[in-house]
PDB file of C-alpha atoms in Angstrom:
ATOM      1  CA  MET A 259      18.220  38.065  92.323  1.00  0.00           C
ATOM      2  CA  ALA A 260      17.159  41.560  91.325  1.00  0.00           C
ATOM      3  CA  ASP A 261      14.397  43.421  89.496  1.00  0.00           C
ATOM      4  CA  ASP A 262      13.675  47.101  88.960  1.00  0.00           C
ATOM      5  CA  LYS A 263      11.942  47.587  92.304  1.00  0.00           C
ATOM      6  CA  VAL A 264      13.388  45.230  94.899  1.00  0.00           C
ATOM      7  CA  LEU A 265      16.751  43.604  95.558  1.00  0.00           C
ATOM      8  CA  HIS A 266      16.953  40.235  97.308  1.00  0.00           C
ATOM      9  CA  TYR A 267      20.137  38.786  98.775  1.00  0.00           C
ATOM     10  CA  MET A 268      20.379  35.235 100.081  1.00  0.00           C
ATOM     11  CA  PHE A 269      23.272  33.696 102.023  1.00  0.00           C
ATOM     12  CA  ASP A 270      23.515  30.044 103.050  1.00  0.00           C
ATOM     13  CA  LEU A 271      26.200  28.939 105.505  1.00  0.00           C
ATOM     14  CA  ARG A 272      26.919  26.452 108.256  1.00  0.00           C
ATOM     15  CA  SER A 273      26.807  27.535 111.864  1.00  0.00           C
ATOM     16  CA  VAL A 274      30.125  28.010 113.698  1.00  0.00           C
ATOM     17  CA  ALA A 275      29.101  25.881 116.659  1.00  0.00           C
ATOM     18  CA  THR A 276      26.996  22.747 116.777  1.00  0.00           C
ATOM     19  CA  SER A 277      25.503  23.381 120.217  1.00  0.00           C
ATOM     20  CA  ILE A 278      25.089  27.142 120.379  1.00  0.00           C
ATOM     21  CA  SER A 279      22.416  28.455 122.772  1.00  0.00           C
ATOM     22  CA  ASN A 280      19.550  30.626 121.567  1.00  0.00           C
ATOM     23  CA  GLU A 281      20.945  33.625 123.446  1.00  0.00           C
ATOM     24  CA  ALA A 282      24.430  33.178 121.995  1.00  0.00           C
ATOM     25  CA  PHE A 283      23.008  32.782 118.486  1.00  0.00           C
ATOM     26  CA  ILE A 284      21.046  36.047 118.799  1.00  0.00           C
ATOM     27  CA  THR A 285      24.146  37.828 120.123  1.00  0.00           C
ATOM     28  CA  LYS A 286      26.238  36.648 117.148  1.00  0.00           C
ATOM     29  CA  CYS A 287      23.533  37.664 114.685  1.00  0.00           C
ATOM     30  CA  ASN A 288      23.147  41.086 116.277  1.00  0.00           C
ATOM     31  CA  HIS A 289      26.893  41.627 116.025  1.00  0.00           C
ATOM     32  CA  LEU A 290      26.803  40.762 112.314  1.00  0.00           C
ATOM     33  CA  MET A 291      23.691  42.761 111.430  1.00  0.00           C
ATOM     34  CA  ASN A 292      24.317  45.837 113.576  1.00  0.00           C
ATOM     35  CA  GLY A 293      27.365  46.529 111.438  1.00  0.00           C
ATOM     36  CA  LYS A 294      24.973  47.076 108.518  1.00  0.00           C
ATOM     37  CA  GLU A 295      22.599  49.187 110.658  1.00  0.00           C
ATOM     38  CA  PHE A 296      20.044  46.389 111.063  1.00  0.00           C
ATOM     39  CA  ASN A 297      18.169  46.128 114.364  1.00  0.00           C
ATOM     40  CA  LEU A 298      16.435  43.061 115.776  1.00  0.00           C
ATOM     41  CA  ILE A 299      12.678  43.571 116.029  1.00  0.00           C
ATOM     42  CA  SER A 300      11.501  40.035 116.823  1.00  0.00           C
ATOM     43  CA  SER A 301      12.699  36.506 117.476  1.00  0.00           C
ATOM     44  CA  SER A 302      10.647  33.329 117.289  1.00  0.00           C
ATOM     45  CA  GLN A 303      11.399  29.831 118.548  1.00  0.00           C
ATOM     46  CA  LEU A 304      10.075  27.267 116.060  1.00  0.00           C
ATOM     47  CA  LEU A 305       9.818  23.524 116.687  1.00  0.00           C
ATOM     48  CA  HIS A 306      13.509  22.838 116.036  1.00  0.00           C
ATOM     49  CA  ASP A 307      14.651  26.150 114.548  1.00  0.00           C
ATOM     50  CA  GLN A 308      15.017  29.813 115.406  1.00  0.00           C
ATOM     51  CA  LEU A 309      13.805  32.771 113.341  1.00  0.00           C
ATOM     52  CA  LEU A 310      15.024  36.382 113.673  1.00  0.00           C
ATOM     53  CA  LEU A 311      13.567  39.448 111.959  1.00  0.00           C
ATOM     54  CA  TYR A 312      15.583  42.646 111.486  1.00  0.00           C
ATOM     55  CA  SER A 313      14.715  46.095 110.173  1.00  0.00           C
ATOM     56  CA  GLY A 314      17.381  47.981 108.272  1.00  0.00           C
ATOM     57  CA  PRO A 315      18.148  51.218 106.452  1.00  0.00           C
ATOM     58  CA  SER A 316      16.276  52.352 103.343  1.00  0.00           C
ATOM     59  CA  GLU A 317      13.168  50.347 104.338  1.00  0.00           C
ATOM     60  CA  SER A 318      15.042  47.063 104.104  1.00  0.00           C
ATOM     61  CA  HIS A 319      14.538  44.018 106.292  1.00  0.00           C
ATOM     62  CA  ALA A 320      16.359  40.741 106.908  1.00  0.00           C
ATOM     63  CA  VAL A 321      15.253  37.291 108.038  1.00  0.00           C
ATOM     64  CA  ILE A 322      17.758  34.918 109.653  1.00  0.00           C
ATOM     65  CA  ARG A 323      16.805  31.304 110.259  1.00  0.00           C
ATOM     66  CA  TYR A 324      18.880  28.798 112.210  1.00  0.00           C
ATOM     67  CA  TYR A 325      18.160  25.178 111.220  1.00  0.00           C
ATOM     68  CA  LYS A 326      19.461  23.415 114.308  1.00  0.00           C
ATOM     69  CA  GLY A 327      18.938  19.907 112.969  1.00  0.00           C
ATOM     70  CA  MET A 328      21.147  20.649 109.955  1.00  0.00           C
ATOM     71  CA  ASN A 329      23.433  23.097 111.800  1.00  0.00           C
ATOM     72  CA  ARG A 330      22.745  25.602 109.026  1.00  0.00           C
ATOM     73  CA  VAL A 331      21.952  29.306 108.834  1.00  0.00           C
ATOM     74  CA  THR A 332      20.239  31.245 106.040  1.00  0.00           C
ATOM     75  CA  ILE A 333      20.102  35.035 105.747  1.00  0.00           C
ATOM     76  CA  ASP A 334      17.551  36.679 103.437  1.00  0.00           C
ATOM     77  CA  VAL A 335      17.846  40.454 102.944  1.00  0.00           C
ATOM     78  CA  THR A 336      15.229  42.450 101.017  1.00  0.00           C
ATOM     79  CA  GLN A 337      15.612  46.094 100.014  1.00  0.00           C
ATOM     80  CA  PRO A 338      13.193  48.170  97.915  1.00  0.00           C
ATOM     81  CA  LEU A 339      15.016  50.547  95.559  1.00  0.00           C
ATOM     82  CA  ALA A 340      13.729  54.026  94.834  1.00  0.00           C
ATOM     83  CA  ASN A 341      15.388  56.157  92.175  1.00  0.00           C
ATOM     84  CA  GLY A 342      18.906  57.064  93.278  1.00  0.00           C
ATOM     85  CA  THR A 343      18.918  54.677  96.237  1.00  0.00           C
ATOM     86  CA  GLN A 344      22.210  52.815  96.693  1.00  0.00           C
ATOM     87  CA  PRO A 345      21.840  49.117  97.579  1.00  0.00           C
ATOM     88  CA  ILE A 346      23.112  47.998 100.977  1.00  0.00           C
ATOM     89  CA  PHE A 347      24.749  45.041  99.268  1.00  0.00           C
ATOM     90  CA  SER A 348      25.980  45.209  95.700  1.00  0.00           C
ATOM     91  CA  ASP A 349      25.165  42.754  92.924  1.00  0.00           C
ATOM     92  CA  ASP A 350      28.481  43.617  91.260  1.00  0.00           C
ATOM     93  CA  VAL A 351      30.719  43.708  94.333  1.00  0.00           C
ATOM     94  CA  ASN A 352      29.974  40.888  96.768  1.00  0.00           C
ATOM     95  CA  ASN A 353      31.950  41.640  99.924  1.00  0.00           C
ATOM     96  CA  TYR A 354      30.890  38.496 101.797  1.00  0.00           C
ATOM     97  CA  VAL A 355      33.126  35.435 101.616  1.00  0.00           C
ATOM     98  CA  PRO A 356      32.972  32.401 103.961  1.00  0.00           C
ATOM     99  CA  THR A 357      36.096  31.216 105.751  1.00  0.00           C
ATOM    100  CA  CYS A 358      37.194  27.589 105.478  1.00  0.00           C
ATOM    101  CA  ASP A 359      35.077  26.772 108.548  1.00  0.00           C
ATOM    102  CA  ASP A 360      32.054  28.678 107.170  1.00  0.00           C
ATOM    103  CA  ARG A 361      32.218  31.889 109.145  1.00  0.00           C
ATOM    104  CA  LEU A 362      30.992  34.801 107.051  1.00  0.00           C
ATOM    105  CA  ILE A 363      33.666  37.471 106.518  1.00  0.00           C
ATOM    106  CA  GLU A 364      32.986  40.962 105.185  1.00  0.00           C
ATOM    107  CA  TYR A 365      35.798  42.250 102.960  1.00  0.00           C
ATOM    108  CA  ASP A 366      36.322  45.851 101.859  1.00  0.00           C
ATOM    109  CA  PHE A 367      36.147  45.140  98.120  1.00  0.00           C
ATOM    110  CA  ASP A 368      35.291  48.250  96.139  1.00  0.00           C
ATOM    111  CA  LYS A 369      35.772  47.114  92.551  1.00  0.00           C
ATOM    112  CA  VAL A 370      35.579  44.037  90.329  1.00  0.00           C
ATOM    113  CA  VAL A 371      38.800  43.920  88.314  1.00  0.00           C
ATOM    114  CA  VAL A 372      38.233  40.550  86.581  1.00  0.00           C
ATOM    115  CA  ASN A 373      35.201  38.252  86.510  1.00  0.00           C
ATOM    116  CA  VAL A 374      35.327  35.476  83.916  1.00  0.00           C
ATOM    117  CA  ASP A 375      34.185  31.852  83.676  1.00  0.00           C
ATOM    118  CA  THR A 376      36.641  29.372  82.170  1.00  0.00           C
ATOM    119  CA  GLN A 377      35.863  25.752  81.313  1.00  0.00           C
ATOM    120  CA  TYR A 378      37.231  24.831  84.741  1.00  0.00           C
ATOM    121  CA  GLN A 379      36.216  27.561  87.200  1.00  0.00           C
ATOM    122  CA  ASN A 380      35.115  31.130  87.836  1.00  0.00           C
ATOM    123  CA  VAL A 381      38.047  33.532  88.082  1.00  0.00           C
ATOM    124  CA  LYS A 382      37.646  36.803  89.963  1.00  0.00           C
ATOM    125  CA  ILE A 383      40.093  39.504  90.925  1.00  0.00           C
ATOM    126  CA  MET A 384      38.635  41.983  93.389  1.00  0.00           C
ATOM    127  CA  HIS A 385      40.243  45.199  94.538  1.00  0.00           C
ATOM    128  CA  SER A 386      40.631  45.837  98.265  1.00  0.00           C
ATOM    129  CA  PRO A 387      41.963  49.115  99.695  1.00  0.00           C
ATOM    130  CA  GLN A 388      43.748  47.060 102.386  1.00  0.00           C
ATOM    131  CA  TYR A 389      45.031  44.039 100.471  1.00  0.00           C
ATOM    132  CA  GLY A 390      45.355  45.303  96.905  1.00  0.00           C
ATOM    133  CA  ASN A 391      44.009  43.095  94.118  1.00  0.00           C
ATOM    134  CA  MET A 392      42.852  39.684  95.345  1.00  0.00           C
ATOM    135  CA  LEU A 393      42.372  36.469  93.349  1.00  0.00           C
ATOM    136  CA  LEU A 394      39.309  34.311  94.064  1.00  0.00           C
ATOM    137  CA  LEU A 395      38.653  31.003  92.291  1.00  0.00           C
ATOM    138  CA  ASP A 396      35.019  29.890  92.494  1.00  0.00           C
ATOM    139  CA  ASP A 397      34.695  32.629  95.148  1.00  0.00           C
ATOM    140  CA  ASP A 398      37.418  31.018  97.283  1.00  0.00           C
ATOM    141  CA  PRO A 399      40.189  33.470  98.305  1.00  0.00           C
ATOM    142  CA  ASN A 400      43.527  32.381  96.815  1.00  0.00           C
ATOM    143  CA  LEU A 401      46.059  35.205  96.946  1.00  0.00           C
ATOM    144  CA  ALA A 402      46.188  38.974  97.317  1.00  0.00           C
ATOM    145  CA  GLU A 403      48.964  41.439  96.611  1.00  0.00           C
ATOM    146  CA  SER A 404      49.461  41.730 100.379  1.00  0.00           C
ATOM    147  CA  ASP A 405      50.159  38.003 100.833  1.00  0.00           C
ATOM    148  CA  LEU A 406      53.927  37.594 100.563  1.00  0.00           C
ATOM    149  CA  ALA A 407      53.621  35.560 103.796  1.00  0.00           C
ATOM    150  CA  TYR A 408      51.859  32.816 101.804  1.00  0.00           C
ATOM    151  CA  THR A 409      54.603  32.595  99.181  1.00  0.00           C
ATOM    152  CA  ARG A 410      57.301  32.546 101.834  1.00  0.00           C
ATOM    153  CA  ALA A 411      55.519  29.842 103.851  1.00  0.00           C
ATOM    154  CA  ILE A 412      54.948  27.468 100.926  1.00  0.00           C
ATOM    155  CA  THR A 413      58.619  27.739  99.950  1.00  0.00           C
ATOM    156  CA  GLY A 414      60.003  27.062 103.432  1.00  0.00           C
ATOM    157  CA  ASN A 415      60.088  30.506 105.054  1.00  0.00           C
ATOM    158  CA  GLY A 416      63.739  31.109 104.231  1.00  0.00           C
ATOM    159  CA  ARG A 417      64.987  27.782 105.638  1.00  0.00           C
ATOM    160  CA  GLN A 418      66.016  26.424 102.240  1.00  0.00           C
ATOM    161  CA  ASN A 419      68.755  27.329  99.780  1.00  0.00           C
ATOM    162  CA  TYR A 420      67.411  26.904  96.248  1.00  0.00           C
ATOM    163  CA  THR A 421      70.662  27.746  94.486  1.00  0.00           C
ATOM    164  CA  ASP A 422      71.431  25.201  91.742  1.00  0.00           C
ATOM    165  CA  LYS A 423      68.529  22.988  92.900  1.00  0.00           C
ATOM    166  CA  THR A 424      65.785  21.404  90.800  1.00  0.00           C
ATOM    167  CA  VAL A 425      62.269  22.582  91.729  1.00  0.00           C
ATOM    168  CA  LEU A 426      58.877  21.309  90.585  1.00  0.00           C
ATOM    169  CA  ILE A 427      55.910  23.601  91.331  1.00  0.00           C
ATOM    170  CA  LEU A 428      52.385  22.198  91.002  1.00  0.00           C
ATOM    171  CA  GLY A 429      49.519  24.663  90.705  1.00  0.00           C
ATOM    172  CA  GLY A 430      48.972  28.136  89.344  1.00  0.00           C
ATOM    173  CA  GLY A 431      45.537  27.636  87.844  1.00  0.00           C
ATOM    174  CA  ASP A 432      44.596  27.505  84.172  1.00  0.00           C
ATOM    175  CA  GLY A 433      45.863  29.865  81.504  1.00  0.00           C
ATOM    176  CA  VAL A 434      43.246  32.495  82.321  1.00  0.00           C
ATOM    177  CA  VAL A 435      44.491  32.680  85.916  1.00  0.00           C
ATOM    178  CA  ILE A 436      48.058  33.182  84.722  1.00  0.00           C
ATOM    179  CA  ASP A 437      47.031  35.928  82.283  1.00  0.00           C
ATOM    180  CA  ALA A 438      44.945  37.708  84.914  1.00  0.00           C
ATOM    181  CA  SER A 439      47.739  37.449  87.496  1.00  0.00           C
ATOM    182  CA  ILE A 440      50.339  38.863  85.105  1.00  0.00           C
ATOM    183  CA  LYS A 441      48.143  41.894  84.483  1.00  0.00           C
ATOM    184  CA  HIS A 442      46.499  42.502  87.846  1.00  0.00           C
ATOM    185  CA  LEU A 443      48.598  40.906  90.623  1.00  0.00           C
ATOM    186  CA  ARG A 444      51.841  42.718  89.936  1.00  0.00           C
ATOM    187  CA  GLY A 445      52.172  43.591  93.620  1.00  0.00           C
ATOM    188  CA  ILE A 446      52.775  39.918  94.494  1.00  0.00           C
ATOM    189  CA  CYS A 447      53.831  38.326  91.160  1.00  0.00           C
ATOM    190  CA  SER A 448      55.989  41.218  89.913  1.00  0.00           C
ATOM    191  CA  ASP A 449      57.447  40.220  86.523  1.00  0.00           C
ATOM    192  CA  SER A 450      57.987  36.545  87.423  1.00  0.00           C
ATOM    193  CA  MET A 451      55.496  35.258  84.840  1.00  0.00           C
ATOM    194  CA  ASP A 452      55.899  37.844  82.090  1.00  0.00           C
ATOM    195  CA  SER A 453      57.612  35.097  80.128  1.00  0.00           C
ATOM    196  CA  LEU A 454      56.556  31.461  80.493  1.00  0.00           C
ATOM    197  CA  GLU A 455      60.037  30.175  79.695  1.00  0.00           C
ATOM    198  CA  GLY A 456      63.558  31.286  80.573  1.00  0.00           C
ATOM    199  CA  PRO A 457      67.099  29.916  80.750  1.00  0.00           C
ATOM    200  CA  ASN A 458      66.397  27.988  83.966  1.00  0.00           C
ATOM    201  CA  TYR A 459      62.601  27.603  84.152  1.00  0.00           C
ATOM    202  CA  LYS A 460      59.516  26.677  82.144  1.00  0.00           C
ATOM    203  CA  VAL A 461      55.823  27.171  82.905  1.00  0.00           C
ATOM    204  CA  ILE A 462      53.704  24.322  81.522  1.00  0.00           C
ATOM    205  CA  VAL A 463      49.955  25.048  81.249  1.00  0.00           C
ATOM    206  CA  GLU A 464      48.681  21.458  81.299  1.00  0.00           C
ATOM    207  CA  ASP A 465      47.220  18.822  83.606  1.00  0.00           C
ATOM    208  CA  CYS A 466      50.035  17.956  86.016  1.00  0.00           C
ATOM    209  CA  VAL A 467      49.013  14.310  86.577  1.00  0.00           C
ATOM    210  CA  PRO A 468      50.168  12.910  83.184  1.00  0.00           C
ATOM    211  CA  ILE A 469      53.373  14.934  83.491  1.00  0.00           C
ATOM    212  CA  LEU A 470      54.063  13.572  86.981  1.00  0.00           C
ATOM    213  CA  LYS A 471      53.430  10.020  85.795  1.00  0.00           C
ATOM    214  CA  ASN A 472      55.811  10.572  82.906  1.00  0.00           C
ATOM    215  CA  TYR A 473      58.496  11.851  85.293  1.00  0.00           C
ATOM    216  CA  VAL A 474      58.034   8.719  87.418  1.00  0.00           C
ATOM    217  CA  GLN A 475      58.498   6.485  84.357  1.00  0.00           C
ATOM    218  CA  GLU A 476      61.619   8.415  83.358  1.00  0.00           C
ATOM    219  CA  GLY A 477      63.022   8.140  86.883  1.00  0.00           C
ATOM    220  CA  ARG A 478      63.332  11.924  87.078  1.00  0.00           C
ATOM    221  CA  THR A 479      63.564  13.451  90.571  1.00  0.00           C
ATOM    222  CA  PHE A 480      63.538  16.950  92.054  1.00  0.00           C
ATOM    223  CA  ASP A 481      65.175  18.532  95.086  1.00  0.00           C
ATOM    224  CA  TYR A 482      61.961  20.375  95.889  1.00  0.00           C
ATOM    225  CA  VAL A 483      58.306  19.740  95.067  1.00  0.00           C
ATOM    226  CA  ILE A 484      55.951  22.606  95.919  1.00  0.00           C
ATOM    227  CA  ASN A 485      52.285  21.624  95.742  1.00  0.00           C
ATOM    228  CA  ASP A 486      49.957  24.618  95.503  1.00  0.00           C
ATOM    229  CA  LEU A 487      47.116  22.848  93.702  1.00  0.00           C
ATOM    230  CA  THR A 488      44.423  22.902  96.373  1.00  0.00           C
ATOM    231  CA  ALA A 489      43.783  22.998 100.091  1.00  0.00           C
ATOM    232  CA  ILE A 490      43.046  19.889 102.142  1.00  0.00           C
ATOM    233  CA  PRO A 491      39.370  18.902 101.641  1.00  0.00           C
ATOM    234  CA  VAL A 492      36.971  19.561 104.511  1.00  0.00           C
ATOM    235  CA  SER A 493      34.822  16.493 105.132  1.00  0.00           C
ATOM    236  CA  THR A 494      33.859  14.059 107.866  1.00  0.00           C
ATOM    237  CA  THR A 495      35.897  11.201 106.359  1.00  0.00           C
ATOM    238  CA  PRO A 496      38.884  11.108 103.939  1.00  0.00           C
ATOM    239  CA  GLN A 497      36.766   9.783 101.087  1.00  0.00           C
ATOM    240  CA  GLY A 498      35.533  11.097  97.759  1.00  0.00           C
ATOM    241  CA  SER A 499      37.086  12.476  94.580  1.00  0.00           C
ATOM    242  CA  GLN A 500      38.880  15.364  96.288  1.00  0.00           C
ATOM    243  CA  TRP A 501      40.650  13.044  98.718  1.00  0.00           C
ATOM    244  CA  ASP A 502      41.439  10.596  95.905  1.00  0.00           C
ATOM    245  CA  PHE A 503      43.040  13.444  93.953  1.00  0.00           C
ATOM    246  CA  LEU A 504      44.990  14.590  97.019  1.00  0.00           C
ATOM    247  CA  ARG A 505      46.348  11.074  97.626  1.00  0.00           C
ATOM    248  CA  LEU A 506      47.273  10.667  93.951  1.00  0.00           C
ATOM    249  CA  ILE A 507      49.225  13.939  93.859  1.00  0.00           C
ATOM    250  CA  LEU A 508      50.868  13.183  97.200  1.00  0.00           C
ATOM    251  CA  GLN A 509      52.062   9.739  96.111  1.00  0.00           C
ATOM    252  CA  LEU A 510      53.272  10.929  92.695  1.00  0.00           C
ATOM    253  CA  SER A 511      55.075  13.822  94.343  1.00  0.00           C
ATOM    254  CA  MET A 512      56.866  11.459  96.715  1.00  0.00           C
ATOM    255  CA  ASP A 513      57.812   9.296  93.724  1.00  0.00           C
ATOM    256  CA  VAL A 514      59.595  12.226  92.027  1.00  0.00           C
ATOM    257  CA  LEU A 515      61.096  13.696  95.217  1.00  0.00           C
ATOM    258  CA  SER A 516      64.795  13.025  95.698  1.00  0.00           C
ATOM    259  CA  GLU A 517      65.958  11.098  98.763  1.00  0.00           C
ATOM    260  CA  THR A 518      67.088  14.319 100.470  1.00  0.00           C
ATOM    261  CA  GLY A 519      64.358  16.492  98.971  1.00  0.00           C
ATOM    262  CA  ARG A 520      61.647  18.575 100.591  1.00  0.00           C
ATOM    263  CA  TYR A 521      57.927  18.695  99.753  1.00  0.00           C
ATOM    264  CA  PHE A 522      55.995  21.851 100.673  1.00  0.00           C
ATOM    265  CA  THR A 523      52.233  22.328 100.572  1.00  0.00           C
ATOM    266  CA  GLN A 524      49.429  24.323 102.133  1.00  0.00           C
ATOM    267  CA  GLY A 525      47.057  22.580 104.507  1.00  0.00           C
ATOM    268  CA  ASN A 526      43.880  24.404 105.473  1.00  0.00           C
ATOM    269  CA  GLY A 527      42.608  26.854 108.061  1.00  0.00           C
ATOM    270  CA  ALA A 528      43.805  26.304 111.615  1.00  0.00           C
ATOM    271  CA  ASN A 529      40.198  25.828 112.778  1.00  0.00           C
ATOM    272  CA  ASN A 530      39.761  22.760 110.562  1.00  0.00           C
ATOM    273  CA  VAL A 531      41.521  20.522 113.056  1.00  0.00           C
ATOM    274  CA  HIS A 532      39.727  17.338 111.947  1.00  0.00           C
ATOM    275  CA  ALA A 533      40.605  17.782 108.261  1.00  0.00           C
ATOM    276  CA  LEU A 534      44.249  18.471 109.120  1.00  0.00           C
ATOM    277  CA  LYS A 535      44.372  15.364 111.305  1.00  0.00           C
ATOM    278  CA  MET A 536      42.944  13.224 108.484  1.00  0.00           C
ATOM    279  CA  TYR A 537      45.592  14.590 106.120  1.00  0.00           C
ATOM    280  CA  GLU A 538      48.357  13.686 108.538  1.00  0.00           C
ATOM    281  CA  GLU A 539      46.902  10.173 108.752  1.00  0.00           C
ATOM    282  CA  GLN A 540      47.196   9.898 104.958  1.00  0.00           C
ATOM    283  CA  LEU A 541      50.897  10.724 105.213  1.00  0.00           C
ATOM    284  CA  GLN A 542      51.407   7.595 107.291  1.00  0.00           C
ATOM    285  CA  LYS A 543      49.812   5.457 104.565  1.00  0.00           C
ATOM    286  CA  LEU A 544      52.241   6.355 101.784  1.00  0.00           C
ATOM    287  CA  THR A 545      54.325   3.570 100.254  1.00  0.00           C
ATOM    288  CA  ARG A 546      57.427   5.341 101.562  1.00  0.00           C
ATOM    289  CA  LYS A 547      57.672   6.377 105.223  1.00  0.00           C
ATOM    290  CA  VAL A 548      57.852  10.154 105.640  1.00  0.00           C
ATOM    291  CA  ASN A 549      58.310  12.705 108.385  1.00  0.00           C
ATOM    292  CA  PHE A 550      56.653  16.106 108.464  1.00  0.00           C
ATOM    293  CA  SER A 551      56.507  19.405 110.273  1.00  0.00           C
ATOM    294  CA  LYS A 552      53.895  22.137 110.100  1.00  0.00           C
ATOM    295  CA  GLU A 553      53.619  25.795 110.938  1.00  0.00           C
ATOM    296  CA  THR A 554      50.795  28.255 111.410  1.00  0.00           C
ATOM    297  CA  ILE A 555      50.972  31.400 109.289  1.00  0.00           C
ATOM    298  CA  CYS A 556      48.932  34.595 109.235  1.00  0.00           C
ATOM    299  CA  VAL A 557      48.169  35.286 105.578  1.00  0.00           C
ATOM    300  CA  PRO A 558      46.836  38.880 105.649  1.00  0.00           C
ATOM    301  CA  SER A 559      43.912  38.646 103.224  1.00  0.00           C
ATOM    302  CA  TYR A 560      42.691  35.264 104.501  1.00  0.00           C
ATOM    303  CA  LEU A 561      41.518  36.742 107.800  1.00  0.00           C
ATOM    304  CA  GLU A 562      42.224  33.364 109.405  1.00  0.00           C
ATOM    305  CA  LEU A 563      45.361  31.444 110.357  1.00  0.00           C
ATOM    306  CA  TRP A 564      46.589  28.939 107.749  1.00  0.00           C
ATOM    307  CA  ILE A 565      48.586  25.715 108.143  1.00  0.00           C
ATOM    308  CA  PHE A 566      51.564  24.823 105.917  1.00  0.00           C
ATOM    309  CA  TYR A 567      53.394  21.477 105.760  1.00  0.00           C
ATOM    310  CA  GLU A 568      56.989  20.449 105.086  1.00  0.00           C
ATOM    311  CA  ILE A 569      57.414  16.722 104.287  1.00  0.00           C
ATOM    312  CA  TRP A 570      60.535  14.647 103.681  1.00  0.00           C
ATOM    313  CA  LYS A 571      61.447  10.996 103.266  1.00  0.00           C
ATOM    314  CA  ALA A 572      62.441   9.169 106.431  1.00  0.00           C
TER     315      ALA A 572
END
């Protein structure tokens, strides 16, 4: 929120640990806030919560509250703006993005390249001096120009020979994402999507579920299925619409995968051990028995290790 006199910034995130001590919580907060030249001036122990007050540059202040019962943290920063004063945080360039396990990461974004709402999602491309242009969908980091490691991992890291093979790739976002990537992610996409159809490929901008079901009915199979639709959901149980969608895509993908084929997909952050375990349990419930392997990859712009899966029919 902003007006002509004062800027307010509010962040809401889950705590990293469920049983962190008061001293450790203060230490973590100090580490975060000192980087923005904020200094702790008081701390208060409430009935079940903890409240920290910081003073910052340009007469700003910040209040951090730890809701222990909900394992949640809120940060409220207030900064009065005089003429010519630069805000500590920017309304246009938000450098703070949570990791998959809700740790708050500060990026070095210095420019908004694209910011548009489609009927499906918000599409942003931010510029980073380190990572080049970076795609975020609903503020979730997807891919930066520095992230060739992601593309290599989700295609088998050089272990496969794709010559004369049939490949089905799921994902890529809606048409707006494709257009934005063609224009602004040249460092990672190059000219691969300048044309949506060529002598040996075709990009279809549609819902993949009806197409997969049609392939199943036709009995069509592929040597490789690469699923880059979405990461594994993070939840306490494998229930809900996101898990239902994951299971649907997984089963349909197995139905169109050849007997000797390979299925590649991203998992989630390495810290989300429980979610990854639940996904692996779903693999054992498929109508066809499968085997799998996984590897941990450092994707530069993610600032966290990421898990990728290779799955094949037993």
